[in-house]
Short mmCIF file of C-alpha atoms and ligand atoms in Angstrom, two decimals:
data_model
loop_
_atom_site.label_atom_id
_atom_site.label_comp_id
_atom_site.label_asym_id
_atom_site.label_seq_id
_atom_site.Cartn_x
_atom_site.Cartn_y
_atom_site.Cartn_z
CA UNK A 1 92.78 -95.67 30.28
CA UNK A 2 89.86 -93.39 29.99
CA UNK A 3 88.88 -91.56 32.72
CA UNK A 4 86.33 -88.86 32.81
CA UNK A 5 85.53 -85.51 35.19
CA UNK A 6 83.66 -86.43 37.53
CA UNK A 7 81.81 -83.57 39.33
CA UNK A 8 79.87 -86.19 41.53
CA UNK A 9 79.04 -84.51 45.34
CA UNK A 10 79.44 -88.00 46.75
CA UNK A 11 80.81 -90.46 46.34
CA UNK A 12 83.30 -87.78 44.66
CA UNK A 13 86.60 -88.42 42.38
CA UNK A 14 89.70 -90.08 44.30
CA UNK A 15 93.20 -89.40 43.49
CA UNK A 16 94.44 -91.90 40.36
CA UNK A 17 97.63 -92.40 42.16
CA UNK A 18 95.31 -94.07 44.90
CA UNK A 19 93.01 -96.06 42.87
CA UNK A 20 96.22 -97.58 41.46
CA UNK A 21 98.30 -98.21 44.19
CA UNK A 22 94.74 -100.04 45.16
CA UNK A 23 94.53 -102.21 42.56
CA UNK A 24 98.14 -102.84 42.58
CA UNK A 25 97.78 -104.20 46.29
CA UNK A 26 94.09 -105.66 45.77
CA UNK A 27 94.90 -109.64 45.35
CA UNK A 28 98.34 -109.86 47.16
CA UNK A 29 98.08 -107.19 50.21
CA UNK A 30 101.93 -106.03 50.02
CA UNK A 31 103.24 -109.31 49.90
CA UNK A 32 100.86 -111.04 52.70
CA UNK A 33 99.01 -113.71 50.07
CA UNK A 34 95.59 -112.27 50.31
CA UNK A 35 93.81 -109.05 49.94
CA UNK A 36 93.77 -106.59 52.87
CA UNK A 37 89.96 -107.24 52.77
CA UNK A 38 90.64 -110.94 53.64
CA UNK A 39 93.27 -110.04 56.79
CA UNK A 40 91.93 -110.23 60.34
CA UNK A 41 91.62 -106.75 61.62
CA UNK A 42 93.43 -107.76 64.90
CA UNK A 43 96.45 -108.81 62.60
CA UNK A 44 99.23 -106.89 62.03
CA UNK A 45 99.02 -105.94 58.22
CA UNK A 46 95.55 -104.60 59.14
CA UNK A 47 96.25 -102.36 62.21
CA UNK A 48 99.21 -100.71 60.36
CA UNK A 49 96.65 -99.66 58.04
CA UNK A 50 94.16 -98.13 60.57
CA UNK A 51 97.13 -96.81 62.66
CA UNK A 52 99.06 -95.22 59.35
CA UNK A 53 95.29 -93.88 59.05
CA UNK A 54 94.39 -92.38 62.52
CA UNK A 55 97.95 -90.88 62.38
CA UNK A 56 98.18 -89.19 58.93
CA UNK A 57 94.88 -87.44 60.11
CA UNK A 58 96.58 -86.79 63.28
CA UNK A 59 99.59 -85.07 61.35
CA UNK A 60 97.43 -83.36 58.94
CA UNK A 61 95.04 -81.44 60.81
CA UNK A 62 97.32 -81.19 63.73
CA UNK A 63 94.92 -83.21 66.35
CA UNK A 64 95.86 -81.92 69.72
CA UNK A 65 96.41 -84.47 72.73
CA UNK A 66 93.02 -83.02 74.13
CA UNK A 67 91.03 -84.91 71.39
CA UNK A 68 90.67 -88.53 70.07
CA UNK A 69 90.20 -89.49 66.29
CA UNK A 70 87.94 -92.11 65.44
CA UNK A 71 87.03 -94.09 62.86
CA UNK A 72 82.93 -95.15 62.84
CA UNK A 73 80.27 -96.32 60.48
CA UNK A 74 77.05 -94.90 59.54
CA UNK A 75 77.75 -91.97 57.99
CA UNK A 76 77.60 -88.07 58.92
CA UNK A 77 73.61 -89.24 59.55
CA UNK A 78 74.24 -91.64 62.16
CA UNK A 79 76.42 -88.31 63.62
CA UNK A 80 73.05 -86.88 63.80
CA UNK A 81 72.01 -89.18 66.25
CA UNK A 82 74.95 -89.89 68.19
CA UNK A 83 75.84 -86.29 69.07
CA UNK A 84 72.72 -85.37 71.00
CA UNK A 85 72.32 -89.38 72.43
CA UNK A 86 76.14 -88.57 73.41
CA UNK A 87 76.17 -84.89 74.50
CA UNK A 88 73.01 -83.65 75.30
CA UNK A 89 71.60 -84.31 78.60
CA UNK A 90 67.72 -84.85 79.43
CA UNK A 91 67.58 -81.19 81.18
CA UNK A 92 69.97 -79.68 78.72
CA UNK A 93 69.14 -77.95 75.51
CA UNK A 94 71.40 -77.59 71.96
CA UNK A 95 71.77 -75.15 70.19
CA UNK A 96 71.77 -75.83 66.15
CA UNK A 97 72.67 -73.26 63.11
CA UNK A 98 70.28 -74.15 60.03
CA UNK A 99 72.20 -73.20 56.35
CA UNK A 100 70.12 -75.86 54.33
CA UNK A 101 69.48 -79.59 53.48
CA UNK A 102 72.08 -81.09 55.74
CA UNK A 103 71.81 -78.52 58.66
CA UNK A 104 67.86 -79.53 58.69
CA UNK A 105 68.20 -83.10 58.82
CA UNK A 106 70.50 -83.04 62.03
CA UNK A 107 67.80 -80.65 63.37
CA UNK A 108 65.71 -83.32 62.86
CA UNK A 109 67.39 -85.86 64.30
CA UNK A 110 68.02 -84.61 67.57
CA UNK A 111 64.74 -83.40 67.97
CA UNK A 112 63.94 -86.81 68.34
CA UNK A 113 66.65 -86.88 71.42
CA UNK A 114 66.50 -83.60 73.38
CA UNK A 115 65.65 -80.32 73.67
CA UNK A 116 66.63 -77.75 70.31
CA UNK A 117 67.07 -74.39 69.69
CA UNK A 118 67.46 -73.14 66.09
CA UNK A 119 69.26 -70.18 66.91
CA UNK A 120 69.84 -68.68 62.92
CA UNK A 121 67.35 -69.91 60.49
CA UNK A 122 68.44 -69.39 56.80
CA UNK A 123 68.23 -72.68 55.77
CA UNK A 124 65.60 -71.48 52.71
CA UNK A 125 67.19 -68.23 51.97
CA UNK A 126 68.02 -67.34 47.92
CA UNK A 127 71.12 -66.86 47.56
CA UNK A 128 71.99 -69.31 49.59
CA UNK A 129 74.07 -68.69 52.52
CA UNK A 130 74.80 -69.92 55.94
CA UNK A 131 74.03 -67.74 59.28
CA UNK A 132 76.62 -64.97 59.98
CA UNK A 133 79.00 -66.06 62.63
CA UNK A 134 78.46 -62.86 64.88
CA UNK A 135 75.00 -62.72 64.88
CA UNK A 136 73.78 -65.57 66.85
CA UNK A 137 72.12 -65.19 70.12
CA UNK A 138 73.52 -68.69 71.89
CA UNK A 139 71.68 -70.08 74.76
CA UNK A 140 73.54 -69.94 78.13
CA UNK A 141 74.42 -73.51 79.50
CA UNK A 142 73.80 -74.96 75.63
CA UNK A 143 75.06 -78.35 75.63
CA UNK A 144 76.79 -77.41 72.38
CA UNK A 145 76.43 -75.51 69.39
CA UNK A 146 76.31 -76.98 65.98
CA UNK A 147 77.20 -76.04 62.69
CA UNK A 148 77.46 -77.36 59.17
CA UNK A 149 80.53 -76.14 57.67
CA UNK A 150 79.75 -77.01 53.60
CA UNK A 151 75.95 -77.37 52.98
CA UNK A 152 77.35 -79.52 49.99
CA UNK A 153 73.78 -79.08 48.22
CA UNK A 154 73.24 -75.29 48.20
CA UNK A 155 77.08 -74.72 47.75
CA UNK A 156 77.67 -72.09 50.99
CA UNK A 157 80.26 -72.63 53.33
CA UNK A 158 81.31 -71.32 56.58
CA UNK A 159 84.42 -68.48 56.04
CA UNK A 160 84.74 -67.91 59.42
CA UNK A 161 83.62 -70.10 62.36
CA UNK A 162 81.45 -68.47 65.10
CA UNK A 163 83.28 -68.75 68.91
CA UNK A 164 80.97 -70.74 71.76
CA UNK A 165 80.83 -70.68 75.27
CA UNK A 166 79.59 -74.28 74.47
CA UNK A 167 81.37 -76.88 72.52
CA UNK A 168 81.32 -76.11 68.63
CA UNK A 169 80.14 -78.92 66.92
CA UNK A 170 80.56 -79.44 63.14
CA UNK A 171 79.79 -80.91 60.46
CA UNK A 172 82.49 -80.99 57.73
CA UNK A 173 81.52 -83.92 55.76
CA UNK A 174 82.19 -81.88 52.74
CA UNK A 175 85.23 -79.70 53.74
CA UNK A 176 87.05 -81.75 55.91
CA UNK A 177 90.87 -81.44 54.80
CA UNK A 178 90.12 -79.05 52.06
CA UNK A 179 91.31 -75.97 53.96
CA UNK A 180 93.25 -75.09 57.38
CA UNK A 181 91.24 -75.68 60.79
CA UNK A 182 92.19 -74.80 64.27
CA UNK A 183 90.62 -78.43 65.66
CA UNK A 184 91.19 -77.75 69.36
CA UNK A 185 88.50 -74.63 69.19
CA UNK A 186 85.95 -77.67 68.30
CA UNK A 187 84.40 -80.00 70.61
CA UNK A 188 83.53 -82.40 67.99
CA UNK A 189 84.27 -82.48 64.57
CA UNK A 190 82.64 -85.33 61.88
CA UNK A 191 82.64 -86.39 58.14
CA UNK A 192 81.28 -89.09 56.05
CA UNK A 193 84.67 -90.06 54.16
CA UNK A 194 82.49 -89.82 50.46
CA UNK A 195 83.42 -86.65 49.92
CA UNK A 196 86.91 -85.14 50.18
CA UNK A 197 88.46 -89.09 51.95
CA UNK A 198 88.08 -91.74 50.64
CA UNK A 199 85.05 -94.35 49.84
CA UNK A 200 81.53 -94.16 51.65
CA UNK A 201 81.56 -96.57 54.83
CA UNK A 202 83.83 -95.31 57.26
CA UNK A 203 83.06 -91.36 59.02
CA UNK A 204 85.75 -89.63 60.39
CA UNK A 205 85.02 -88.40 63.92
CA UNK A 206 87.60 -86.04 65.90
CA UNK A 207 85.83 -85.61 69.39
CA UNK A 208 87.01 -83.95 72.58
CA UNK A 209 88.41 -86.82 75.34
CA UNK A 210 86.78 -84.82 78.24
CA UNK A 211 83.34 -83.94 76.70
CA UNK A 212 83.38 -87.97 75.35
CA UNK A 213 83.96 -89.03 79.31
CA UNK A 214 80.49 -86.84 80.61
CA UNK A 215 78.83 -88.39 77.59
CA UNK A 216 75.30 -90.06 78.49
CA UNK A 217 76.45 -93.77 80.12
CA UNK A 218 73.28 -95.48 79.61
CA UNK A 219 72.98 -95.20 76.15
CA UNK A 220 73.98 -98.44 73.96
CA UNK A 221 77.39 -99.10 73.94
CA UNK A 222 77.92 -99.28 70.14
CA UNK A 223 76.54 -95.34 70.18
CA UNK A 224 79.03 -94.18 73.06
CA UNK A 225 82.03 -91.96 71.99
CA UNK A 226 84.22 -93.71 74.80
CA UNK A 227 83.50 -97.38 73.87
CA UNK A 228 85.09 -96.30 70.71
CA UNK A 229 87.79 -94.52 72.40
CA UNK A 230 88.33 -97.18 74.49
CA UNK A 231 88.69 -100.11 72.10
CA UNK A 232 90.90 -97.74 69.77
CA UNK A 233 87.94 -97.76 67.19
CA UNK A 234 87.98 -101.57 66.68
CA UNK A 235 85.20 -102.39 69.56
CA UNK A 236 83.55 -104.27 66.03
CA UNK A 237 84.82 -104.86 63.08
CA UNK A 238 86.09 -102.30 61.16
CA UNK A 239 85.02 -100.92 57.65
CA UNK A 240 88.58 -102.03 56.71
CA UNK A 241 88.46 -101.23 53.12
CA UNK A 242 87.61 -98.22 53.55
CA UNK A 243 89.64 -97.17 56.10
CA UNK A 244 93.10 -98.77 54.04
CA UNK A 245 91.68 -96.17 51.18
CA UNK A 246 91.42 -93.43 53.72
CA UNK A 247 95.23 -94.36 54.75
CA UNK A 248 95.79 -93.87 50.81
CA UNK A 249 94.04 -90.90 50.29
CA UNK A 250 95.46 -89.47 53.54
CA UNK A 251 99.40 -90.37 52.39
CA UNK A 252 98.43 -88.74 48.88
CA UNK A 253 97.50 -85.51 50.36
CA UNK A 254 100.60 -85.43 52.56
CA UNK A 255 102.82 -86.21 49.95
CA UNK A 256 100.93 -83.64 47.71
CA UNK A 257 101.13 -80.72 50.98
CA UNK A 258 97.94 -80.25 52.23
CA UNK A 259 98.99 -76.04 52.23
CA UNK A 260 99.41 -76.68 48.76
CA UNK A 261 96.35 -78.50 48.36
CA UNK A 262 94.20 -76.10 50.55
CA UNK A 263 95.56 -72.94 47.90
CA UNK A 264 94.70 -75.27 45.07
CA UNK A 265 90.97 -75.77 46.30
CA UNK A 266 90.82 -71.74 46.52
CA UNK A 267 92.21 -71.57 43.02
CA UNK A 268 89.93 -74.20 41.11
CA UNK A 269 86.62 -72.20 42.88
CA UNK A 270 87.97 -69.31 41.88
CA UNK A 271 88.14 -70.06 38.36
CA UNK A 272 84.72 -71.35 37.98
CA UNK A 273 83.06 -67.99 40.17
CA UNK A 274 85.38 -65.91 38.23
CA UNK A 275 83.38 -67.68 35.48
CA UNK A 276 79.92 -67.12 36.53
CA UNK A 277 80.49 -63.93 37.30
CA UNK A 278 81.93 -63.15 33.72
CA UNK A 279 78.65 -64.23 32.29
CA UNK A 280 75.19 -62.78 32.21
CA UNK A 281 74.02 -66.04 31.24
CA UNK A 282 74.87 -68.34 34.33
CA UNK A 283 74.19 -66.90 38.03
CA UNK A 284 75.95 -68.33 41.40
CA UNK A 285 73.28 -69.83 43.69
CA UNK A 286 75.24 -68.65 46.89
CA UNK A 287 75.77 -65.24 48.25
CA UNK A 288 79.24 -63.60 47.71
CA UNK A 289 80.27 -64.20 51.32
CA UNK A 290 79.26 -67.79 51.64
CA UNK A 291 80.55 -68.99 48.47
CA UNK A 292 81.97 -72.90 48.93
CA UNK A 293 85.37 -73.86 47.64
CA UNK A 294 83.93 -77.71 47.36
CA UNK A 295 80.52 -77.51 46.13
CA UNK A 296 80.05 -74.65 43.41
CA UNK A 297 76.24 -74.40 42.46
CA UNK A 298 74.60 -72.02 39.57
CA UNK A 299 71.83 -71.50 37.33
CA UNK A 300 70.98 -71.27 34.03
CA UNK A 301 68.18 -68.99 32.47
CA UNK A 302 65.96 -71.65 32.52
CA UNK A 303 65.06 -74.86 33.90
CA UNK A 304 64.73 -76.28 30.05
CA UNK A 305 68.63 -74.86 29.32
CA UNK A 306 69.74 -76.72 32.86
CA UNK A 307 68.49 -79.55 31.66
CA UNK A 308 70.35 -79.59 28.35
CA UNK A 309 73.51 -78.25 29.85
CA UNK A 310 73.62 -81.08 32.24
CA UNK A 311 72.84 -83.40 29.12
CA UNK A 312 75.73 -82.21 26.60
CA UNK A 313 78.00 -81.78 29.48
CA UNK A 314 77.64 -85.25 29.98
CA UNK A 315 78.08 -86.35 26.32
CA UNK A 316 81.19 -84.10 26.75
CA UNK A 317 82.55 -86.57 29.78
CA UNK A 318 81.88 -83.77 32.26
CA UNK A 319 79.95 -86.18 34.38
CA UNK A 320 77.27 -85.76 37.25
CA UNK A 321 76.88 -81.61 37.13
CA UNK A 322 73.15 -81.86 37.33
CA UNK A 323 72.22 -80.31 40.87
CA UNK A 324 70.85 -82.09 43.81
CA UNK A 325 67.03 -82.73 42.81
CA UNK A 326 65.75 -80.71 46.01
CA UNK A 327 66.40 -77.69 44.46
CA UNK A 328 67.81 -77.74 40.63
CA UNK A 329 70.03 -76.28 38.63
CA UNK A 330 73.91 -77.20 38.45
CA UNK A 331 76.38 -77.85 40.76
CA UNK A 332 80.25 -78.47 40.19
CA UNK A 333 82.06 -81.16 43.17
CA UNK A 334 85.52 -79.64 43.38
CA UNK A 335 87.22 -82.08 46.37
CA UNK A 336 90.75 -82.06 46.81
CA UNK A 337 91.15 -84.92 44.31
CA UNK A 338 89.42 -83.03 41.52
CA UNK A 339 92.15 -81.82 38.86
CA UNK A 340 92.37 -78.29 37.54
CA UNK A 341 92.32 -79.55 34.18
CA UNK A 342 89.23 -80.65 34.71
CA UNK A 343 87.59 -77.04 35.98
CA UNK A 344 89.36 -75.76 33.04
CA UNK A 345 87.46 -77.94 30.84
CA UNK A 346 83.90 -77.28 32.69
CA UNK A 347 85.08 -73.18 32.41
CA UNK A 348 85.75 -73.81 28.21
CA UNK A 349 82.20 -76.42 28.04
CA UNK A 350 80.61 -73.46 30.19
CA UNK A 351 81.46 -70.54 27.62
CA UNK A 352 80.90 -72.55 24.18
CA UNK A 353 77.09 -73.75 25.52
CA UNK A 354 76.71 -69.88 26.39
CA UNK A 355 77.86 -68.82 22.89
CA UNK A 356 75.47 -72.09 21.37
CA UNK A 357 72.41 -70.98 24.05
CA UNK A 358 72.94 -67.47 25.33
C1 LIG B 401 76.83 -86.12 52.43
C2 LIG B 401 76.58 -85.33 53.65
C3 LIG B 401 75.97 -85.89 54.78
C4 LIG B 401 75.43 -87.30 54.80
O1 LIG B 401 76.45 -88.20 54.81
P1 LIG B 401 76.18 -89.79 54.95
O2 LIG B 401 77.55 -90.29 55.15
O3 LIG B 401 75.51 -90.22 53.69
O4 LIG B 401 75.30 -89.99 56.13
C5 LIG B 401 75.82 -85.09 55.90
N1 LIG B 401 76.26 -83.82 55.93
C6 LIG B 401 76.85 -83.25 54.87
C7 LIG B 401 77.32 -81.84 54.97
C8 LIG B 401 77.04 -83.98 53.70
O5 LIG B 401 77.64 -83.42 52.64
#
């Protein structure tokens, strides 16, 4: 078996250990004659997927009774939508943090719903950052306030999360799980599972139960928070692959410790920034503050050396480092399942090109 670093934003690297115990099941779904892709999701092999699932997510981020997890399609974009159709009312206004690519589009988004206020604007600054979590004038009576914790393109990252009259809403498509959270200080938290979860098609959505219940009723009922709530996340079929890879990936970071795992994540950034910062040659794209433990983005002297770094690192099985192509340069995908060997191989690639190049 071959397998190579892969440095991929999203879909991003899953643990071996679940890719196996996948393939092990795929055919013959623990001993049921078909694969768990073929089982009705009303059955009972299914649901013990989707409730071993829900519950290791319960465990693992400690979900107080106060909030519901649920398990949804369309991505951390269909989020965009479904949080101001949900939660903000026609006389009501939102308030929304932008830090970059993903903050903008769920601007965008529920402009086309409601009223918004962009409260902290540095969505274009260089270095990149994200607004400082004391400095935001919120609107009184804001429906909510929403934040993207990992702008996984410009590689800054929350540190420390702002405090709201109004519900805190985030987006942690790219952090989710990577690092301790106090979930009852959010009203509503949401990830695409790409990232740090499991396989694109199912998003992870921890809401509040009470903020959920005053949601807008006349609305569709696919797009209501407490139709989903209600049918225990199967009011249609489930992504059910995905979600028995999530219940993988979920059991492999509990058995791993997700304290250990969260320390790990700190460790493999470090490395890398410790890196960059070692070198005259390659510069961090993110300030100091706001540097992200998932996403770690830099530049090279020149646009012509980024483009041959991203080439040899390839031919050097250090795949997919090439930056997102809105704004260039590198960018390293360090998710939970991402191996320190594998940072310590981008760290040696990264000083022998400098000693070739620099
Ligand atoms: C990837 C990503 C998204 C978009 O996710 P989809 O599941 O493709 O809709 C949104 N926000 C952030 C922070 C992301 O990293």
């Amino acid at each position: 078996m071959s397998r190579i670093y892969n440095f991929c934003a999203g879909p991003a690297t899953l643990p071996v250990e679940v890719l196996e115990e996948a393939q092990k099941d795929l055919v013959d779904f623990r001993g049921c004659g078909m694969s768990i892709m073929e089982c009705s999701h009303r059955g009972k092999e299914y649901m013990a997927v989707q409730e071993e699932a829900i519950a290791n997510i319960n465990e693992l981020l400690n979900v107080p009774d106060t909030h519901e997890v649920l398990l949804l399609q369309g991505g951390a974009s269909g989020q965009f939508a479904m949080i101001p159709m949900n939660l903000l009312p026609a006389d009501g206004v939102a308030d929304y943090t932008n830090s970059g690519a993903w903050a903008i589009k769920a601007i965008k988004e529920a402009k086309n719903v409601g009223q918004v206020n962009v409260i902290a604007d540095c969505g274009k600054d260089v270095p990149t950052r994200v607004p400082s979590p004391d400095a935001l004038q919120q609107t009184p009576g804001a429906a909510y306030l929403h934040i993207t914790s990992n702008e996984t393109i410009s590689g800054a990252q929350w540190k420390t999360f702002p405090t709201s009259e109004a519900p805190i809403v985030a987006d942690m498509s790219s952090d989710i799980l990577s690092r301790s959270i106090d979930v009852s200080t959010f009203g509503l938290i949401y990830a695409g599972a790409q990232k740090n979860l499991g396989p694109s098609g199912v998003t992870l959505v921890i809401v509040r139960k009470d903020l959920a219940a005053a949601g807008n009723s006349t609305i569709p009922n696919i797009m209501r928070y407490q139709t989903h709530i209600d049918n225990g996340s199967m009011y249609n079929t489930p992504p059910c692959f995905a979600i028995y890879i999530l219940a993988l990936t979920t059991r492999w970071l509990k058995n791993a410790g997700p304290e250990a795992m969260y320390k790990q994540n700190v460790d493999k950034a470090k490395r890398l920034y410790d890196a960059l910062d070692a070198s005259a040659f390659y510069t961090g794209t993110a300030a100091l503050e706001c540097r992200s433990d998932m996403n770690v983005t830099f530049r090279l002297p020149s646009e012509e050396l980024e483009a041959q770094f991203a080439k040899e690192s390839t031919a050097a099985g250090l795949m997919q480092l090439k930056g997102h192509r809105s704004v260039g340069g590198l960018r390293a995908s360090i998710y939970n399942a991402f191996p320190t060997d594998g940072v310590d191989a981008l760290v040696a690639f990264m000083k022998d090109f400098e000693r070739a190049n620099g």
